[in-house]
Amino acid sequence: MRDDEDHLALMLGRAVLATWGDMPRDIQEALFELAVSDRPGERDALAKLLHERHPRTVHAG
């Protein structure tokens, strides 16, 4: 069952990455904060990835 959940989460994550620049800023911030809540060491790497894929997005840091 865990493999199915991981697979679906990966699908959803890819969809989020693809549409990130079209999302409202408050949704972006909420998703970002949730994503890094238990991995603070990856905060900068995720912000960089999002900015490289969607240059219009600027993380509020």
PDB file of C-alpha atoms in Angstrom:
ATOM      1  CA  MET A   1       0.000   0.000   0.000  1.00  0.00           C
ATOM      2  CA  ARG A   2       2.840   2.420   0.765  1.00  0.00           C
ATOM      3  CA  ASP A   3       4.211   2.069  -2.787  1.00  0.00           C
ATOM      4  CA  ASP A   4       0.845   3.121  -4.205  1.00  0.00           C
ATOM      5  CA  GLU A   5       0.757   6.170  -1.930  1.00  0.00           C
ATOM      6  CA  ASP A   6       4.305   7.154  -2.868  1.00  0.00           C
ATOM      7  CA  HIS A   7       3.501   6.759  -6.563  1.00  0.00           C
ATOM      8  CA  LEU A   8       0.398   8.952  -6.281  1.00  0.00           C
ATOM      9  CA  ALA A   9       2.279  11.553  -4.245  1.00  0.00           C
ATOM     10  CA  LEU A  10       4.948  11.672  -6.939  1.00  0.00           C
ATOM     11  CA  MET A  11       2.272  12.171  -9.615  1.00  0.00           C
ATOM     12  CA  LEU A  12       0.720  14.994  -7.610  1.00  0.00           C
ATOM     13  CA  GLY A  13       4.111  16.557  -6.944  1.00  0.00           C
ATOM     14  CA  ARG A  14       4.924  16.626 -10.646  1.00  0.00           C
ATOM     15  CA  ALA A  15       1.587  18.280 -11.362  1.00  0.00           C
ATOM     16  CA  VAL A  16       2.290  20.894  -8.697  1.00  0.00           C
ATOM     17  CA  LEU A  17       5.715  21.606 -10.210  1.00  0.00           C
ATOM     18  CA  ALA A  18       4.205  21.946 -13.667  1.00  0.00           C
ATOM     19  CA  THR A  19       1.554  24.444 -12.571  1.00  0.00           C
ATOM     20  CA  TRP A  20       3.430  26.261  -9.798  1.00  0.00           C
ATOM     21  CA  GLY A  21       3.704  29.561 -11.660  1.00  0.00           C
ATOM     22  CA  ASP A  22      -0.048  29.645 -12.270  1.00  0.00           C
ATOM     23  CA  MET A  23      -0.970  29.169  -8.614  1.00  0.00           C
ATOM     24  CA  PRO A  24      -1.976  32.065  -6.363  1.00  0.00           C
ATOM     25  CA  ARG A  25       0.878  33.242  -4.155  1.00  0.00           C
ATOM     26  CA  ASP A  26      -0.847  32.210  -0.915  1.00  0.00           C
ATOM     27  CA  ILE A  27      -1.246  28.663  -2.210  1.00  0.00           C
ATOM     28  CA  GLN A  28       2.409  28.592  -3.297  1.00  0.00           C
ATOM     29  CA  GLU A  29       3.543  29.750   0.129  1.00  0.00           C
ATOM     30  CA  ALA A  30       1.334  27.266   1.981  1.00  0.00           C
ATOM     31  CA  LEU A  31       2.538  24.338  -0.147  1.00  0.00           C
ATOM     32  CA  PHE A  32       6.163  25.431   0.137  1.00  0.00           C
ATOM     33  CA  GLU A  33       6.030  25.760   3.918  1.00  0.00           C
ATOM     34  CA  LEU A  34       4.311  22.403   4.270  1.00  0.00           C
ATOM     35  CA  ALA A  35       6.850  20.740   1.974  1.00  0.00           C
ATOM     36  CA  VAL A  36       9.828  21.974   4.007  1.00  0.00           C
ATOM     37  CA  SER A  37       8.256  21.780   7.459  1.00  0.00           C
ATOM     38  CA  ASP A  38      10.040  18.547   8.343  1.00  0.00           C
ATOM     39  CA  ARG A  39      13.060  19.151   6.082  1.00  0.00           C
ATOM     40  CA  PRO A  40      14.351  22.668   6.815  1.00  0.00           C
ATOM     41  CA  GLY A  41      17.749  21.797   5.360  1.00  0.00           C
ATOM     42  CA  GLU A  42      16.160  21.451   1.926  1.00  0.00           C
ATOM     43  CA  ARG A  43      14.404  24.838   1.994  1.00  0.00           C
ATOM     44  CA  ASP A  44      16.952  26.640  -0.186  1.00  0.00           C
ATOM     45  CA  ALA A  45      17.180  23.780  -2.696  1.00  0.00           C
ATOM     46  CA  LEU A  46      13.410  23.703  -3.161  1.00  0.00           C
ATOM     47  CA  ALA A  47      13.204  27.484  -3.491  1.00  0.00           C
ATOM     48  CA  LYS A  48      15.968  27.377  -6.126  1.00  0.00           C
ATOM     49  CA  LEU A  49      14.220  24.616  -8.086  1.00  0.00           C
ATOM     50  CA  LEU A  50      10.921  26.497  -8.097  1.00  0.00           C
ATOM     51  CA  HIS A  51      12.571  29.755  -9.112  1.00  0.00           C
ATOM     52  CA  GLU A  52      14.514  28.076 -11.936  1.00  0.00           C
ATOM     53  CA  ARG A  53      11.349  26.454 -13.308  1.00  0.00           C
ATOM     54  CA  HIS A  54       9.158  29.523 -12.790  1.00  0.00           C
ATOM     55  CA  PRO A  55      11.281  32.713 -12.752  1.00  0.00           C
ATOM     56  CA  ARG A  56       8.253  34.868 -11.885  1.00  0.00           C
ATOM     57  CA  THR A  57       7.994  33.192  -8.501  1.00  0.00           C
ATOM     58  CA  VAL A  58      10.003  34.742  -5.732  1.00  0.00           C
ATOM     59  CA  HIS A  59      10.186  33.001  -2.376  1.00  0.00           C
ATOM     60  CA  ALA A  60       9.445  35.353   0.518  1.00  0.00           C
ATOM     61  CA  GLY A  61      12.108  33.594   2.632  1.00  0.00           C
TER      62      GLY A  61
END
